[in-house]
Amino acid sequence: MKFYVTTPIYYVNDRPHIGHVYTTTMADIAARFHRLCGDEVFFLTGTDEHAAKVVDSAAEHGMTPQQWADQNAQAFQETFAKLGITNDDFIRTSQPRHKEKAQQYMAELLKTGDVYLGEYEGWYDAGQEEYLPENKAKEYEFKSPINGKPLVRKREKNYFFRLSQYSDALLKLLEDRPEFVQPDVRRKEVANRIREGLNDIPISRTSEHNWGIRVPGDEAHVIYVWIDALFNYLSAVDNPERRHFWPADVHLIAKDILWFHAVIWPTMLMALKRELPRQVYAHSFWISEGQKMSKSLGNFVDLEKIDRYVADFGLDALRYFLARHGPLGINDSDFSDARFNDVYNAELADKMGNLVNRTLTMIQRYRNGVVPQPNDEALRAVAEKMVSAYREGMGCLDFVGALEALWDFVVRSNQYVEETAPWKLAKDPANTRQLDGVLYNLAESTRLISVLVTPFMPTIAQQVRTQLGVADKLQVFTDEIAWGRLAPGTKVGQIAPLFPKRT
Ligand code: MSP
């Protein structure tokens, strides 16, 4: 099977922060999981470069827009590389490969009959490069809901897309394919807003500057940056080697840009007669120490802070925290120092770290470091139940659910240590077989956990496997998750704490 996952392409005007890192890390986890399952994965991220504000900030910095975009796109690329993100490509909308395709799609759109030249007047949110409908503008007191700056009344001559004609098609899509927009709550919000009525939308702007992709055949216009940006998902795979990846399996985004992805993008694709993506998944937002992150508060969990967490706790601990305690569902989530510390100590060090460490230490101590023969299957049924819950979660981006199931199993395995008390069994040779069985079960739990944490904590997973003595590359996922795969006689390696305690 193929699996094509995307992140939003990020504005080059911002420096990368935890929000960008989060979505990209979640996409990375999905990509790694599907690779583990043997799927042919294509994981795309990138930068959105033709925003008008790029021109302004480039000028402020004494650079051309292209230089400014180059510099900032590089910051995103470096950040993702440093964070071990396994994207297969990084698309930039200023690249010729994208521009050519975007022009081709625009030319196709112009021919569909769904586009006309008209005039538009409305409330413009310059920060978001977006017009707000009259009622929304009023609701937000004519200020940007995102950055609080006043909306601007703007009038433009534009090419318009007949979005208004697509209400029924969209509502049918959302009804026939409920998985198209997830979570459910978000789909219902989108459907309600569609029912309030759809206006035609501008898809070009008259260019005051040269920064943007020209509308083919009409040099006075550039393609509206949002349309240009949405095209990236298609342009990146619109070539003979990659065409089979389309349609995308999931566009992972946050709720701020759901409308573009759940309404505008599918109608563009309908007009272009292309297949629709299978899913748009809109997660919620990180806030920071209880407050919304904003420029004015200067409280972004920024790169410097992210680097500090990685240095103090390790990259995998950060990935775990993001996946397990992040805003994947419909609730915002708080990124706080105290919370991170608690999670590190309680879930990583005390639960997973402790299980692995005591298991290996006991095998070392009581069996000379060699995994003994199995005796009973005391943990098999729990393990199998957990694996199926994990797979279900992973299959629908419910990473929280998958990790909860996995951590319940970690807890259960720790309990099993207490119940069977191997240190007591070891005192009497009459218990040899029983102790063998207990130690085997624990070693097998450890192995299984190492397989299943791989998409979340690839480095830690490998450390566990090395310590357990099974460091070779993971094979077929469906075999790896079968209980009892660990060979008796396996020689345990060097034992070291996975998550050194922090105070
Ligand atoms: N360029 C557009 C997207 C075009 S996609 C065809 C854009 N860029 S952005 O740089 O503003 O990125 C928005 C995305 O960044 C969100 O949808 C989300 O993925 C991520 N996040 C930004 N802030 C966030 C939080 N505070 N919390 C979680 N994710 C957030 O919009």
Coordinates of C-alpha atoms and ligand atoms in Angstrom, one line a residue:
M1 CA 0.0 0.0 0.0
K2 CA 1.1 3.6 -0.5
F3 CA 0.7 6.3 2.1
Y4 CA 1.0 10.0 1.3
V5 CA 1.0 12.4 4.3
T6 CA 1.5 16.1 4.2
T7 CA 1.9 19.0 6.7
P8 CA 0.9 22.6 6.0
I9 CA 3.6 24.4 4.1
Y10 CA 4.7 27.0 6.6
Y11 CA 5.0 30.7 6.0
V12 CA 8.6 31.7 5.6
N13 CA 8.1 34.8 7.5
D14 CA 8.0 33.1 10.9
R15 CA 10.8 31.4 12.6
P16 CA 9.9 27.7 13.3
H17 CA 8.2 27.2 16.6
I18 CA 6.5 24.4 18.5
G19 CA 3.4 24.6 16.4
H20 CA 5.2 23.8 13.2
V21 CA 7.4 21.3 14.9
Y22 CA 4.3 19.6 16.4
T23 CA 2.4 19.1 13.1
T24 CA 5.5 17.9 11.4
T25 CA 6.4 15.5 14.2
M26 CA 2.9 14.0 14.1
A27 CA 3.2 13.5 10.4
D28 CA 6.6 12.0 11.0
I29 CA 5.1 9.5 13.4
A30 CA 2.5 8.5 10.9
A31 CA 5.1 8.2 8.2
R32 CA 7.4 6.0 10.4
F33 CA 4.5 3.8 11.4
H34 CA 3.4 3.2 7.8
R35 CA 7.0 2.5 6.8
L36 CA 7.2 0.0 9.6
C37 CA 4.1 -1.6 8.2
G38 CA 5.8 -2.0 4.9
D39 CA 3.8 0.7 3.1
E40 CA 5.4 2.8 0.4
V41 CA 5.4 6.2 2.1
F42 CA 5.7 9.7 0.8
F43 CA 5.9 12.4 3.4
L44 CA 5.9 16.0 2.3
T45 CA 6.5 19.2 4.1
G46 CA 7.7 22.6 3.0
T47 CA 7.3 26.4 2.9
D48 CA 4.7 28.8 1.6
E49 CA 6.7 31.7 0.2
H50 CA 4.5 34.1 -1.8
A51 CA 2.8 35.9 1.0
A52 CA 2.7 39.7 0.6
K53 CA 4.3 40.2 4.0
V54 CA 7.4 38.4 2.7
V55 CA 8.0 41.4 0.5
D56 CA 7.7 43.8 3.4
S57 CA 10.0 42.0 5.8
A58 CA 12.5 41.3 3.1
A59 CA 12.7 45.0 2.5
E60 CA 13.0 45.7 6.2
H61 CA 16.0 43.3 6.2
G62 CA 17.5 44.8 3.1
M63 CA 17.0 41.7 1.1
T64 CA 15.1 40.6 -2.0
P65 CA 12.0 38.5 -1.2
Q66 CA 13.8 35.5 -2.7
Q67 CA 16.9 36.0 -0.4
W68 CA 14.6 36.4 2.6
A69 CA 12.6 33.3 1.6
D70 CA 15.8 31.3 1.0
Q71 CA 17.1 32.2 4.5
N72 CA 13.9 31.3 6.3
A73 CA 13.1 28.2 4.3
Q74 CA 16.6 27.0 5.3
A75 CA 15.7 27.6 9.0
F76 CA 12.7 25.2 8.6
Q77 CA 14.8 22.6 6.8
E78 CA 17.6 22.7 9.3
T79 CA 15.1 22.5 12.2
F80 CA 13.3 19.5 10.8
A81 CA 16.6 17.8 10.0
K82 CA 17.9 18.4 13.5
L83 CA 14.7 17.0 14.9
G84 CA 15.1 13.8 13.0
I85 CA 12.1 14.4 10.7
T86 CA 12.0 11.8 7.9
N87 CA 10.2 13.9 5.2
D88 CA 10.8 12.5 1.7
D89 CA 10.8 16.0 0.1
F90 CA 10.6 19.6 1.1
I91 CA 8.7 21.7 -1.3
R92 CA 9.1 25.5 -1.6
T93 CA 6.5 27.4 -3.6
S94 CA 9.2 29.6 -5.2
Q95 CA 10.8 26.5 -6.8
P96 CA 10.3 26.3 -10.6
R97 CA 8.9 22.8 -10.3
H98 CA 6.0 24.2 -8.3
K99 CA 5.5 27.4 -10.2
E100 CA 5.2 25.5 -13.5
K101 CA 2.6 23.2 -12.1
A102 CA 0.7 25.9 -10.3
Q103 CA 0.4 27.9 -13.6
Q104 CA -0.7 24.8 -15.4
Y105 CA -3.5 24.2 -12.8
M106 CA -4.5 27.8 -13.0
A107 CA -4.7 27.6 -16.8
E108 CA -6.9 24.6 -16.4
L109 CA -9.1 26.3 -13.9
L110 CA -9.5 29.3 -16.2
K111 CA -10.9 26.9 -18.8
T112 CA -13.4 25.2 -16.5
G113 CA -16.1 27.9 -16.6
D114 CA -15.9 28.0 -12.8
V115 CA -13.7 31.2 -12.9
Y116 CA -14.6 34.7 -13.9
L117 CA -13.1 38.2 -13.6
G118 CA -14.8 40.3 -11.1
E119 CA -14.4 42.9 -8.4
Y120 CA -14.2 42.2 -4.7
E121 CA -14.5 44.3 -1.6
G122 CA -14.2 42.9 1.9
W123 CA -12.4 42.7 5.2
Y124 CA -8.9 41.5 4.8
D125 CA -6.7 40.0 7.4
A126 CA -3.3 40.8 6.1
G127 CA -1.4 38.5 8.6
Q128 CA -3.4 35.5 7.4
E129 CA -3.7 36.6 3.8
E130 CA -7.4 36.0 4.0
Y131 CA -10.7 37.8 3.5
L132 CA -13.2 37.3 6.3
P133 CA -16.9 37.1 5.6
E134 CA -18.9 40.2 6.8
N135 CA -20.5 38.3 9.7
K136 CA -17.1 36.9 10.9
A137 CA -15.4 40.3 10.6
K138 CA -18.2 41.8 12.8
E139 CA -18.0 38.9 15.3
Y140 CA -14.3 39.6 15.7
E141 CA -14.9 43.3 16.0
F142 CA -13.0 44.0 12.8
K143 CA -9.8 42.6 14.2
S144 CA -7.8 39.6 13.1
P145 CA -8.9 36.6 15.2
I146 CA -5.3 35.3 14.9
N147 CA -3.1 38.4 15.7
G148 CA -5.6 41.0 16.9
K149 CA -4.5 43.6 14.3
P150 CA -7.3 45.6 12.6
L151 CA -8.8 44.2 9.5
V152 CA -8.4 46.2 6.4
R153 CA -11.2 47.2 4.0
K154 CA -9.9 46.2 0.6
R155 CA -11.2 46.4 -2.9
E156 CA -9.6 44.4 -5.7
K157 CA -10.1 43.2 -9.3
N158 CA -9.7 39.5 -9.2
Y159 CA -10.4 36.2 -10.8
F160 CA -13.1 34.6 -8.9
F161 CA -13.8 30.9 -8.4
R162 CA -17.5 30.0 -8.2
L163 CA -17.3 28.4 -4.8
S164 CA -21.0 29.3 -4.3
Q165 CA -22.0 26.5 -6.7
Y166 CA -20.3 23.9 -4.7
S167 CA -22.4 23.8 -1.5
D168 CA -24.3 20.7 -2.3
A169 CA -21.3 18.8 -3.6
L170 CA -19.4 19.7 -0.4
L171 CA -22.2 18.8 1.9
K172 CA -22.6 15.5 0.1
L173 CA -18.9 14.8 0.4
L174 CA -19.0 15.4 4.1
E175 CA -21.9 13.2 4.5
D176 CA -20.8 10.3 2.3
R177 CA -17.3 10.3 3.5
P178 CA -17.3 11.3 7.1
E179 CA -13.6 10.5 7.4
F180 CA -12.9 13.3 4.9
V181 CA -12.7 15.8 7.7
Q182 CA -11.6 14.7 11.1
P183 CA -12.2 15.0 14.1
D184 CA -16.0 14.7 13.8
V185 CA -16.6 18.0 15.7
R186 CA -14.5 19.9 13.1
R187 CA -16.5 18.2 10.2
K188 CA -19.7 19.4 11.8
E189 CA -18.4 22.9 12.2
V190 CA -17.4 23.0 8.5
A191 CA -20.8 21.6 7.4
N192 CA -22.6 24.2 9.5
R193 CA -20.6 27.0 8.0
I194 CA -21.2 25.7 4.5
R195 CA -25.0 25.7 5.2
E196 CA -24.8 29.4 6.1
G197 CA -23.9 29.9 2.4
L198 CA -20.8 30.1 0.3
N199 CA -19.5 33.1 -1.5
D200 CA -17.4 33.0 -4.6
I201 CA -13.7 33.6 -3.7
P202 CA -10.9 35.5 -5.3
I203 CA -8.1 33.3 -6.5
S204 CA -5.8 35.9 -7.9
R205 CA -4.6 39.3 -6.8
T206 CA -3.5 42.3 -8.8
S207 CA 0.2 42.3 -8.2
E208 CA 1.8 45.5 -6.8
H209 CA 5.1 43.7 -6.9
N210 CA 6.7 40.8 -8.7
W211 CA 6.5 38.3 -5.8
G212 CA 4.1 35.6 -6.7
I213 CA 3.1 33.2 -9.6
R214 CA 1.7 35.0 -12.6
V215 CA -1.7 34.0 -13.8
P216 CA -1.1 32.6 -17.2
G217 CA -2.3 34.8 -20.0
D218 CA -2.9 37.8 -17.7
E219 CA 0.3 39.4 -16.4
A220 CA -1.5 41.9 -14.2
H221 CA -2.5 39.1 -11.8
V222 CA -0.7 36.7 -9.5
I223 CA -2.2 33.6 -8.2
Y224 CA -3.7 34.2 -4.7
V225 CA -1.1 32.9 -2.2
W226 CA -3.5 30.5 -0.6
I227 CA -4.4 28.8 -3.9
D228 CA -0.7 28.7 -4.9
A229 CA 0.0 27.1 -1.5
L230 CA -2.7 24.5 -1.7
F231 CA -1.5 23.4 -5.1
N232 CA 1.8 22.2 -3.5
Y233 CA 0.2 19.0 -2.4
L234 CA -0.4 18.1 -6.0
S235 CA 2.5 19.7 -7.7
A236 CA 5.0 17.8 -5.5
V237 CA 3.7 14.4 -6.8
D238 CA 2.6 15.4 -10.3
N239 CA 5.3 13.7 -12.2
P240 CA 5.7 10.2 -13.6
E241 CA 7.7 8.7 -10.6
R242 CA 5.3 10.0 -8.0
R243 CA 1.9 10.2 -9.6
H244 CA 0.7 7.0 -7.9
F245 CA 0.9 8.8 -4.5
W246 CA -2.0 11.0 -5.4
P247 CA -4.6 11.3 -3.8
A248 CA -3.0 12.2 -0.5
D249 CA -4.0 9.9 2.3
V250 CA -4.0 12.7 4.9
H251 CA -3.4 16.4 5.0
L252 CA -2.4 17.0 8.6
I253 CA -3.1 20.6 9.7
A254 CA -4.4 22.6 12.6
K255 CA -7.9 24.0 13.0
D256 CA -6.8 27.5 11.9
I257 CA -6.6 26.5 8.3
L258 CA -9.3 24.0 8.1
W259 CA -11.6 26.0 5.9
F260 CA -9.0 26.2 3.1
H261 CA -8.4 22.5 3.3
A262 CA -11.9 21.2 3.8
V263 CA -13.8 23.5 1.5
I264 CA -11.6 25.4 -0.9
W265 CA -9.1 22.7 -1.7
P266 CA -11.6 19.9 -2.5
T267 CA -13.7 22.3 -4.8
M268 CA -10.5 23.3 -6.7
L269 CA -9.8 19.6 -7.2
M270 CA -13.4 18.9 -8.2
A271 CA -13.1 21.7 -10.8
L272 CA -9.8 20.3 -12.0
K273 CA -11.3 16.8 -12.1
R274 CA -8.7 15.4 -9.8
E275 CA -9.3 12.8 -7.1
L276 CA -9.8 14.2 -3.6
P277 CA -7.5 13.5 -0.7
R278 CA -8.8 10.8 1.6
Q279 CA -8.6 12.9 4.7
V280 CA -8.0 16.3 6.2
Y281 CA -7.1 16.0 9.9
A282 CA -7.3 19.3 11.9
H283 CA -5.7 19.1 15.3
S284 CA -6.0 21.8 17.9
F285 CA -3.5 24.3 19.4
W286 CA -0.6 24.3 21.8
I287 CA -0.7 27.1 24.3
S288 CA 2.2 27.9 26.5
E289 CA 2.2 27.9 30.3
G290 CA -1.5 28.4 30.3
Q291 CA -1.6 31.3 27.8
K292 CA -2.2 31.6 24.1
M293 CA 1.2 31.9 22.3
S294 CA 1.5 35.3 20.6
K295 CA 4.1 37.7 19.4
S296 CA 2.9 40.4 21.8
L297 CA 3.3 38.2 24.8
G298 CA 6.6 36.8 23.3
N299 CA 5.8 33.4 24.9
F300 CA 6.3 31.2 21.9
V301 CA 7.9 27.8 22.6
D302 CA 10.6 28.8 20.1
L303 CA 13.6 27.0 18.6
E304 CA 15.9 28.0 21.5
K305 CA 13.4 26.5 24.0
I306 CA 12.9 23.4 21.9
D307 CA 16.7 22.9 21.7
R308 CA 16.9 23.2 25.5
Y309 CA 14.3 20.4 25.9
V310 CA 16.2 18.2 23.5
A311 CA 19.5 18.8 25.3
D312 CA 18.0 18.3 28.8
F313 CA 15.6 15.4 28.1
G314 CA 16.5 14.0 24.7
L315 CA 14.7 14.3 21.4
D316 CA 12.6 11.2 21.9
A317 CA 11.2 12.4 25.2
L318 CA 10.1 15.6 23.4
R319 CA 8.5 13.5 20.7
Y320 CA 6.7 11.4 23.3
F321 CA 5.4 14.4 25.1
L322 CA 4.1 16.0 21.9
A323 CA 2.4 12.8 20.8
R324 CA 0.9 11.8 24.1
H325 CA 0.0 15.1 25.6
G326 CA -0.5 17.3 22.5
P327 CA -3.6 18.8 20.9
L328 CA -4.3 16.0 18.4
G329 CA -8.0 15.9 19.1
I330 CA -10.3 18.8 19.7
N331 CA -8.8 20.3 22.8
D332 CA -5.9 22.8 23.0
S333 CA -3.0 21.6 25.1
D334 CA -0.7 23.3 27.5
F335 CA 3.1 23.2 27.0
S336 CA 4.5 23.8 30.4
D337 CA 7.8 23.1 32.1
A338 CA 6.2 21.5 35.1
R339 CA 4.0 19.3 32.9
F340 CA 7.0 18.2 30.8
N341 CA 9.0 17.3 33.9
D342 CA 6.1 15.3 35.4
V343 CA 5.6 13.4 32.2
Y344 CA 9.2 12.6 31.8
N345 CA 9.6 11.3 35.4
A346 CA 6.2 9.6 35.8
E347 CA 5.7 8.1 32.4
L348 CA 9.1 7.7 30.8
A349 CA 11.5 7.1 33.7
D350 CA 9.2 5.5 36.3
K351 CA 7.1 3.4 33.9
M352 CA 8.9 2.5 30.7
G353 CA 12.5 3.1 31.9
N354 CA 11.9 1.2 35.1
L355 CA 10.3 -1.8 33.4
V356 CA 13.1 -2.2 30.9
N357 CA 15.8 -1.7 33.4
R358 CA 14.5 -4.1 36.0
T359 CA 13.7 -6.8 33.4
L360 CA 17.2 -6.7 32.0
T361 CA 18.9 -6.5 35.4
M362 CA 17.0 -9.5 36.6
I363 CA 17.9 -11.5 33.5
Q364 CA 21.5 -10.5 34.1
R365 CA 21.4 -11.3 37.8
Y366 CA 19.4 -14.6 37.8
R367 CA 20.2 -16.0 34.4
N368 CA 23.6 -14.7 33.5
G369 CA 22.3 -12.4 30.9
V370 CA 20.6 -15.0 28.8
V371 CA 16.9 -15.0 28.0
P372 CA 15.5 -18.2 29.4
Q373 CA 12.8 -20.6 28.1
P374 CA 9.1 -19.5 28.2
N375 CA 6.9 -21.4 30.6
D376 CA 3.5 -19.9 30.6
E377 CA 1.7 -17.2 28.6
A378 CA 0.6 -15.0 31.5
L379 CA 1.0 -11.8 29.5
R380 CA 0.0 -12.9 26.0
A381 CA -3.7 -12.1 26.1
V382 CA -3.1 -8.6 27.5
A383 CA -0.4 -8.0 25.0
E384 CA -2.6 -9.0 22.1
K385 CA -5.4 -6.9 23.2
M386 CA -3.0 -3.9 23.6
V387 CA -1.6 -4.5 20.1
S388 CA -5.0 -4.4 18.5
A389 CA -5.9 -1.1 20.4
Y390 CA -2.5 0.3 19.4
R391 CA -3.1 -0.6 15.7
E392 CA -6.5 0.9 15.7
G393 CA -5.2 4.1 17.2
M394 CA -2.3 4.4 14.8
G395 CA -4.5 3.7 11.8
C396 CA -6.7 6.8 12.5
L397 CA -4.1 9.3 13.9
D398 CA -5.3 8.6 17.4
F399 CA -1.7 8.5 18.8
V400 CA -3.0 9.4 22.2
G401 CA -5.2 6.3 22.3
A402 CA -2.4 4.1 20.9
L403 CA 0.1 5.3 23.5
E404 CA -2.4 5.0 26.3
A405 CA -3.0 1.3 25.3
L406 CA 0.8 0.8 25.2
W407 CA 1.4 2.5 28.5
D408 CA -1.4 0.5 30.2
F409 CA 0.6 -2.5 29.1
V410 CA 3.8 -1.1 30.5
V411 CA 2.0 -0.6 33.8
R412 CA 0.5 -4.1 33.7
S413 CA 4.0 -5.5 33.1
N414 CA 5.4 -3.6 36.0
Q415 CA 2.5 -5.0 38.2
Y416 CA 3.4 -8.5 36.9
V417 CA 6.9 -8.0 38.3
E418 CA 5.4 -7.1 41.7
E419 CA 3.0 -10.1 41.6
T420 CA 5.5 -12.7 40.6
A421 CA 8.4 -11.2 42.8
P422 CA 11.3 -12.8 40.9
W423 CA 13.6 -12.0 43.7
K424 CA 11.7 -14.4 45.9
L425 CA 11.5 -17.1 43.3
A426 CA 15.2 -16.9 42.8
K427 CA 15.8 -18.0 46.3
D428 CA 14.6 -21.5 45.8
P429 CA 15.9 -23.8 42.9
A430 CA 12.5 -25.6 43.0
N431 CA 11.1 -22.4 41.2
T432 CA 13.6 -22.5 38.3
R433 CA 11.0 -23.2 35.6
Q434 CA 8.6 -20.6 37.0
L435 CA 11.3 -18.0 37.2
D436 CA 12.4 -18.8 33.7
G437 CA 8.8 -18.2 32.5
V438 CA 8.4 -14.9 34.4
L439 CA 11.7 -13.5 33.0
Y440 CA 10.9 -14.6 29.5
N441 CA 7.5 -12.9 29.7
L442 CA 9.1 -9.7 30.9
A443 CA 11.8 -9.8 28.2
E444 CA 9.1 -10.4 25.5
S445 CA 7.1 -7.5 26.8
T446 CA 10.1 -5.4 26.6
R447 CA 10.8 -6.5 23.0
L448 CA 7.2 -5.8 22.0
I449 CA 7.3 -2.4 23.6
S450 CA 10.5 -1.6 21.7
V451 CA 8.7 -2.4 18.4
L452 CA 5.6 -0.4 19.2
V453 CA 7.4 2.8 20.5
T454 CA 9.5 2.9 17.3
P455 CA 7.5 5.5 15.4
F456 CA 7.4 7.7 18.5
M457 CA 10.9 7.2 20.0
P458 CA 13.1 5.7 17.3
T459 CA 16.3 6.2 19.2
I460 CA 15.1 4.9 22.5
A461 CA 13.5 1.9 20.7
Q462 CA 16.8 1.1 19.2
Q463 CA 18.5 1.4 22.6
V464 CA 16.1 -1.0 24.2
R465 CA 16.7 -3.4 21.4
T466 CA 20.4 -3.2 21.8
Q467 CA 20.2 -3.7 25.5
L468 CA 17.9 -6.6 25.0
G469 CA 20.3 -8.2 22.5
V470 CA 18.0 -7.9 19.4
A471 CA 19.4 -4.9 17.7
D472 CA 19.0 -6.0 14.1
K473 CA 16.7 -4.1 11.9
L474 CA 13.0 -4.6 12.5
Q475 CA 11.4 -7.0 10.0
V476 CA 7.8 -7.4 9.0
F477 CA 5.6 -5.5 11.4
T478 CA 2.9 -8.2 11.6
D479 CA 5.5 -10.8 12.6
E480 CA 7.3 -8.4 15.0
I481 CA 4.1 -7.9 17.0
A482 CA 3.4 -11.6 17.4
W483 CA 3.8 -12.7 21.0
G484 CA 6.7 -15.2 21.6
R485 CA 9.0 -14.0 18.8
L486 CA 11.9 -13.4 21.2
A487 CA 14.3 -16.4 20.9
P488 CA 15.3 -18.0 24.2
G489 CA 19.1 -17.9 24.5
T490 CA 19.2 -14.3 23.4
K491 CA 22.1 -12.6 25.2
V492 CA 21.3 -9.4 26.9
G493 CA 23.7 -6.5 26.1
Q494 CA 25.0 -3.6 28.2
I495 CA 22.4 -2.2 30.4
A496 CA 22.0 1.5 30.9
P497 CA 19.2 3.7 32.1
L498 CA 17.0 5.0 29.2
F499 CA 15.6 8.0 31.0
P500 CA 17.9 9.3 33.7
K501 CA 15.9 10.9 36.4
R502 CA 15.6 14.7 36.4
T503 CA 14.8 16.8 39.4
Ligands
MSP1 N1 1.1 28.8 4.9 C1 -0.1 28.5 5.6 C2 -0.5 27.0 5.3 C3 -0.6 26.7 3.8 S1 -0.9 25.0 3.6 C4 -1.3 24.8 2.0 C5 0.0 28.7 7.1 N2 1.3 28.6 7.5 S2 1.6 28.8 9.1 O1 3.1 28.9 9.1 O2 0.9 29.8 9.7 O3 1.3 27.4 9.7 C6 0.1 27.1 10.3 C7 0.2 25.7 10.9 O4 1.2 25.6 11.8 C8 -1.0 25.2 11.6 O5 -2.1 24.8 10.8 C9 -0.4 24.1 12.5 O6 -0.2 23.0 11.7 C10 0.9 24.8 12.9 N3 0.7 25.6 14.1 C11 1.0 26.9 14.2 N4 0.7 27.3 15.5 C12 0.3 26.2 16.2 C13 0.0 26.0 17.6 N5 0.1 26.9 18.5 N6 -0.3 24.7 18.0 C14 -0.3 23.7 17.1 N7 0.0 23.9 15.8 C15 0.1 25.1 15.3 O7 -1.0 28.7 7.7

